[in-house]
Coordinates of C-alpha atoms in Angstrom, one line a residue:
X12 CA 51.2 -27.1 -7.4
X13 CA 50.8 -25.2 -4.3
X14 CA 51.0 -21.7 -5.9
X15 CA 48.4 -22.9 -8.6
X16 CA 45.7 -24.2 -6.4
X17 CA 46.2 -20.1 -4.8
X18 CA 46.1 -18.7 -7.9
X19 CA 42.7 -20.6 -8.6
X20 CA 41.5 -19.9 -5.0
X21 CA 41.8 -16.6 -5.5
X22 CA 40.0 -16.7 -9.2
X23 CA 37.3 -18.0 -7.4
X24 CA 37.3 -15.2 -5.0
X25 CA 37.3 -12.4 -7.2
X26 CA 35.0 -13.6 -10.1
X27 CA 32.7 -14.9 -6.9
X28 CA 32.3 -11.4 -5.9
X29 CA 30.1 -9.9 -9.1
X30 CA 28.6 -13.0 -9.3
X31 CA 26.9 -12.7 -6.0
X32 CA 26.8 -9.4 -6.1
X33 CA 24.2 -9.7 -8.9
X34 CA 22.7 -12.4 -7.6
X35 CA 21.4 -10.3 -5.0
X36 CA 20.9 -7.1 -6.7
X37 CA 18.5 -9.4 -8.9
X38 CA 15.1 -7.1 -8.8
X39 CA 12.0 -8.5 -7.6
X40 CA 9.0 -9.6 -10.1
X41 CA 6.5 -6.8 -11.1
X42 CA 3.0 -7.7 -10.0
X43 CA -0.5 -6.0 -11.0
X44 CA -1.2 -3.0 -9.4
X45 CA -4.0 -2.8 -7.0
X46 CA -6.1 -0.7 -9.1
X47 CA -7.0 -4.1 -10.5
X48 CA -8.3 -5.0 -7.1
X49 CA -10.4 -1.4 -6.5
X50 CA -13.2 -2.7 -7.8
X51 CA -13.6 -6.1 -7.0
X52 CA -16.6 -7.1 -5.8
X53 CA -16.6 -8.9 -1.9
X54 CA -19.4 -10.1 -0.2
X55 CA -19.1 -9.3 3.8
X56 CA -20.8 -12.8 6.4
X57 CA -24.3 -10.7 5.7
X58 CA -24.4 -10.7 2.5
X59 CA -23.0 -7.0 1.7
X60 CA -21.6 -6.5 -1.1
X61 CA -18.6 -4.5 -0.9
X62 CA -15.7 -2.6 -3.1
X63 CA -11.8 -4.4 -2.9
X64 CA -10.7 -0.6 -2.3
X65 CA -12.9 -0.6 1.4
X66 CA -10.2 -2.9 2.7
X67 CA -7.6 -0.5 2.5
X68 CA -9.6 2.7 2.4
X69 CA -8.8 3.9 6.4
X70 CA -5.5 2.2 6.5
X71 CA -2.5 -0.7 4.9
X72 CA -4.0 -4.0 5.4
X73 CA -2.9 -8.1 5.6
X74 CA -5.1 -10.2 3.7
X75 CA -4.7 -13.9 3.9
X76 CA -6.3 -15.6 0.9
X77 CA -7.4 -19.1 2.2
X78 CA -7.7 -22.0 -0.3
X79 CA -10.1 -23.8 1.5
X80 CA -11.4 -23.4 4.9
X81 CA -11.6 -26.6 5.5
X82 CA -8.5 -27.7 4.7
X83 CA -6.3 -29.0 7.9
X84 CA -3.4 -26.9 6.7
X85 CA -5.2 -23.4 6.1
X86 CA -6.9 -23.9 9.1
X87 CA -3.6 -24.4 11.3
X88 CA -2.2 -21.0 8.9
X89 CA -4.7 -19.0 9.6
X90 CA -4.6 -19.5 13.8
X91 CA -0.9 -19.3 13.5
X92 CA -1.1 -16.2 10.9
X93 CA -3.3 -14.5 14.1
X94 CA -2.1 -15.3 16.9
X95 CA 1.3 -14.7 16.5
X96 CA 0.7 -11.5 14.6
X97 CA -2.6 -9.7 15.4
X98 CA -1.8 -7.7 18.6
X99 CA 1.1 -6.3 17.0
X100 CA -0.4 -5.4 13.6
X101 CA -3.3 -3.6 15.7
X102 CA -0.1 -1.6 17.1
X103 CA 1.1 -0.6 14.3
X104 CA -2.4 0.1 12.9
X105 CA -2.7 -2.9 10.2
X106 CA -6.0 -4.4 9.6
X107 CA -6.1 -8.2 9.3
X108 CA -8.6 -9.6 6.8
X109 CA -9.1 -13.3 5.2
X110 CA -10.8 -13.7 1.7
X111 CA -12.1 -17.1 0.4
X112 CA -12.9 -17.9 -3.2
X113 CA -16.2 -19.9 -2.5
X114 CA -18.6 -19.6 0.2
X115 CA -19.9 -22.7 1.9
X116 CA -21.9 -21.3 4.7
X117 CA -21.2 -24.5 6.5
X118 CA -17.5 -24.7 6.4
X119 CA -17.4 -20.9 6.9
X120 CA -18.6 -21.2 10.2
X121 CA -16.4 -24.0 11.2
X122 CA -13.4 -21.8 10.3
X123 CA -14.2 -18.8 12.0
X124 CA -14.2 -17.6 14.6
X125 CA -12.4 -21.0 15.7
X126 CA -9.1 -20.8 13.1
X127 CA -9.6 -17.2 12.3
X128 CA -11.6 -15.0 14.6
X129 CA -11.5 -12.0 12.2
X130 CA -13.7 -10.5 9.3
X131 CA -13.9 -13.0 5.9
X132 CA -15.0 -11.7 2.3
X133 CA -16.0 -13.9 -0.5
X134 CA -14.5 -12.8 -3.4
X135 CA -17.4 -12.9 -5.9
X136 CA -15.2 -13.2 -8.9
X137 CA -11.7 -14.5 -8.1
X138 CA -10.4 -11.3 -8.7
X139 CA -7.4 -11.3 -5.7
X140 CA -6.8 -15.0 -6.4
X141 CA -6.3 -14.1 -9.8
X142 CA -4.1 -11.2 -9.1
X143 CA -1.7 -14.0 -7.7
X144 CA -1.4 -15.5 -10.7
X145 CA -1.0 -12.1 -12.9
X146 CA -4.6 -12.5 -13.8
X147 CA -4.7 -16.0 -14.0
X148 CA -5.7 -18.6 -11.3
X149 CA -2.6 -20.3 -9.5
X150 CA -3.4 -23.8 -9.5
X151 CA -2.3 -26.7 -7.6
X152 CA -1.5 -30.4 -7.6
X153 CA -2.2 -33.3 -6.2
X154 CA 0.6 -34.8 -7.1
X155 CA 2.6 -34.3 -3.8
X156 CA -0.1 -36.2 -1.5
X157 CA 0.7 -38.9 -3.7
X158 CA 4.2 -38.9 -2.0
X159 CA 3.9 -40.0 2.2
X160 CA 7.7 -38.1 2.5
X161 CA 7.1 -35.3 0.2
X162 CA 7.1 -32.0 2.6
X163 CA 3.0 -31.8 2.3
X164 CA 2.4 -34.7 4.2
X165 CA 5.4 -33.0 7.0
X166 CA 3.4 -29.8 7.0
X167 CA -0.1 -31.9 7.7
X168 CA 1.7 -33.6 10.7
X169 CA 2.0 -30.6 11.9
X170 CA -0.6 -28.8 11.5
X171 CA -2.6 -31.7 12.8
X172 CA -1.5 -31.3 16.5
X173 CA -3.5 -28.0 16.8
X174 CA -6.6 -29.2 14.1
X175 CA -8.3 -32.0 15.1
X176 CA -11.0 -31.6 13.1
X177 CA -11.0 -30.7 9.3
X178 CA -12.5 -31.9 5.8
X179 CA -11.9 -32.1 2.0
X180 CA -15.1 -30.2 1.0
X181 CA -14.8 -27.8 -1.8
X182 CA -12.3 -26.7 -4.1
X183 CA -8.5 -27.2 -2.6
X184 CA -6.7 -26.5 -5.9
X185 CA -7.2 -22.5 -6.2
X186 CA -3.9 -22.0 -4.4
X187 CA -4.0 -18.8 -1.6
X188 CA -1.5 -17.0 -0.5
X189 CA -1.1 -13.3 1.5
X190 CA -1.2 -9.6 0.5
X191 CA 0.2 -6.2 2.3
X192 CA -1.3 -3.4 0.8
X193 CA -0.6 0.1 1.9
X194 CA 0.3 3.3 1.3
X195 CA -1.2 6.8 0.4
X196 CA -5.3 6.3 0.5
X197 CA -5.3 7.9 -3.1
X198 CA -1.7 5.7 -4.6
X199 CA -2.1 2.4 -2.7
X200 CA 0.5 -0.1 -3.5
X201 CA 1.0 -3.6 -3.0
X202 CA 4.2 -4.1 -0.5
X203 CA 4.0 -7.3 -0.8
X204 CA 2.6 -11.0 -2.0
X205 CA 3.5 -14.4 -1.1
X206 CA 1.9 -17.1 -3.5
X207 CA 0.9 -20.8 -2.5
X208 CA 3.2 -22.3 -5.0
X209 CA 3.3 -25.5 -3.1
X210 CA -0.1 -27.0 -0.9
X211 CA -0.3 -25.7 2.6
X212 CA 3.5 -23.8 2.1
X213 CA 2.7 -20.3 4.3
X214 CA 4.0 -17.1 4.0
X215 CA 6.9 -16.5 6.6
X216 CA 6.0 -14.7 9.5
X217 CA 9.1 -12.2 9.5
X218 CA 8.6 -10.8 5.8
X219 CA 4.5 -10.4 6.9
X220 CA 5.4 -8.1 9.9
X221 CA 8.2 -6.9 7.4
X222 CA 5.9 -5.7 5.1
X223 CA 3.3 -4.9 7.5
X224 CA 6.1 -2.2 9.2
X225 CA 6.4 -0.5 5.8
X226 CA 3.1 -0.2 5.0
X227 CA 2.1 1.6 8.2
X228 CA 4.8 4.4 9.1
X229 CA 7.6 5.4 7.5
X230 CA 9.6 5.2 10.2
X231 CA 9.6 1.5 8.8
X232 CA 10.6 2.2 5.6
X233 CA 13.7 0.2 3.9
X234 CA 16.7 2.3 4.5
X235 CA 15.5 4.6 7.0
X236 CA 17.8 2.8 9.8
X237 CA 15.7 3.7 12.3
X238 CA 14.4 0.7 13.6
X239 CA 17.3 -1.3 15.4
X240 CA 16.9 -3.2 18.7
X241 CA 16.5 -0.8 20.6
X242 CA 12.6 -0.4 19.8
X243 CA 12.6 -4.6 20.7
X244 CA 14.0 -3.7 24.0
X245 CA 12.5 -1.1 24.9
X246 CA 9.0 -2.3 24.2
X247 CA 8.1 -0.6 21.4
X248 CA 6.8 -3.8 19.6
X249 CA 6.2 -6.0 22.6
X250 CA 4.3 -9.3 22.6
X251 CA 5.7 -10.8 19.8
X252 CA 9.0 -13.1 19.8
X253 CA 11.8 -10.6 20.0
X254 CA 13.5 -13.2 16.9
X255 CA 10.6 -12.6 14.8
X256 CA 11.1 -9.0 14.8
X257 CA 14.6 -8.8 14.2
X258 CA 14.3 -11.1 11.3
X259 CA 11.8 -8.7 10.0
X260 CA 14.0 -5.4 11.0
X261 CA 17.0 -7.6 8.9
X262 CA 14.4 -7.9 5.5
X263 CA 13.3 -3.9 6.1
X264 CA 17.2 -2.3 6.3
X265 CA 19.4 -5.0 4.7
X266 CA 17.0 -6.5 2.2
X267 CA 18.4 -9.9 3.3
X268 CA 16.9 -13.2 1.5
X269 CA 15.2 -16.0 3.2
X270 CA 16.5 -18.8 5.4
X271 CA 16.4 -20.8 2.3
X272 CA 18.5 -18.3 0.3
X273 CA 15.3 -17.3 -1.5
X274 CA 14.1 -13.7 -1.7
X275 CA 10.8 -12.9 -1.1
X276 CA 8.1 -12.4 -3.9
X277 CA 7.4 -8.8 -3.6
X278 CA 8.9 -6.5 -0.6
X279 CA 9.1 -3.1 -1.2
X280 CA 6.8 -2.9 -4.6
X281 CA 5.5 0.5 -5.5
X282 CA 2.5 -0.8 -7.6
X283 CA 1.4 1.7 -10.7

């Protein structure tokens, strides 16, 4: 009995190896390439009207697509999104952008500078919410408010400690997420995406400033190896939580998956 119970221990182990072997070679999902995005038209706080390609023209750039400003949760993201990540991303030369999909003048201004003290475009057409969708619009539903313990209503806890004051006007369905272009200014490619499958769930921290280190230097790059603690230490990325980074240096030279065993949507993509 003894010897049997080894012999199927050790099936386990050996037939467990190529099975999580390819569960973590598994590629990640193709997504549109930002040539799509080029020509997209934004409107700047004046009233410009402006080409999707300007945003990346003189340099990679984060954009956090906001599902509604007023919203308690998008409001607590986007503070959280820049303060924690801002001074470094100006280090590394990243510009930081939001984009909204409809333009309430009012609730604009109640969202930034407060939540987000950086530029916002209004993106005429939908044209980078629909590029999180694959050309469709990602849509949400309500069907997790209707739930008090879901992990919505946990998230709006939350965030209510550092919002006192938000609203339900507009349209809080068009899910957001966050984009890291970079790359060449004539081949720019998206390096990464995270989409707002679930209300109010943000993009991790650690795979942003993942992404946001490949997309400005290749000293950054996955598989270089040469960012290692010693550019933490030494002060090379300073004012940041010295965690955050390492988690991000793990994603860059490992390629490791989420805390929740979940790789992210898109690190790494060379969009065509």
């Amino acid at each position: 009995k003894a010897k049997k119970s080894q012999n199927h221990t050790a099936d386990t182990f050996l037939f467990g190896i190529p099975l999580c072997s390819w569960l973590f070679a598994m590629p990640t999902p193709s997504f549109p390439s930002v040539s799509f995005l080029c020509k997209a038209v934004l409107k700047t706080r004046a009233g410009e009207e402006i080409l999707g390609k300007t945003l990346w023209q003189q340099g990679p750039v984060v954009l956090m697509l906001v599902r509604r400003p007023g919203c308690v949760l998008c409001r607590y993201q986007a503070g959280e999104l820049w303060s924690n990540l801002k001074s470094t991303l100006d280090q590394l030369g990243v510009r930081l952008a939001c984009i909204v999909h409809e333009w309430r003048d009012r609730e604009i201004e109640a969202f930034s500078p407060r939540y987000w003290p950086g530029d916002v475009y209004f993106d005429v057409n939908k044209e980078f919410f629909k590029t999180l969708g694959s050309g469709k619009l990602v849509k949400g539903s309500v069907l997790p408010l209707l739930n008090p313990f879901s992990s919505v209503w946990k998230r709006i806890s939350e965030a209510k400690t550092k919002v006192p004051e938000f609203n339900v006007v507009g349209d809080g369905l068009t899910m957001g997420g966050v984009m890291v272009i970079g790359g060449k200014a004539d081949k720019p490619g998206l390096v990464y995406m995270h989409v707002e499958k679930d209300i109010g769930r943000p993009a991790p921290l650690q795979e942003v400033l993942a992404a946001a280190m490949q997309a400005a230097d290749p000293l950054f790059r996955t598989g270089s190896g040469s960012l290692n603690a010693t550019h933490i230490s030494s002060g090379t990325l300073p004012k940041l939580d010295p965690d955050l980074v390492r988690q991000s240096v793990s994603i860059l030279q490992v390629g490791s998956p989420r805390a929740d065993n979940k790789r992210p949507d898109c690190v790494g993509l060379e969009c065509r």
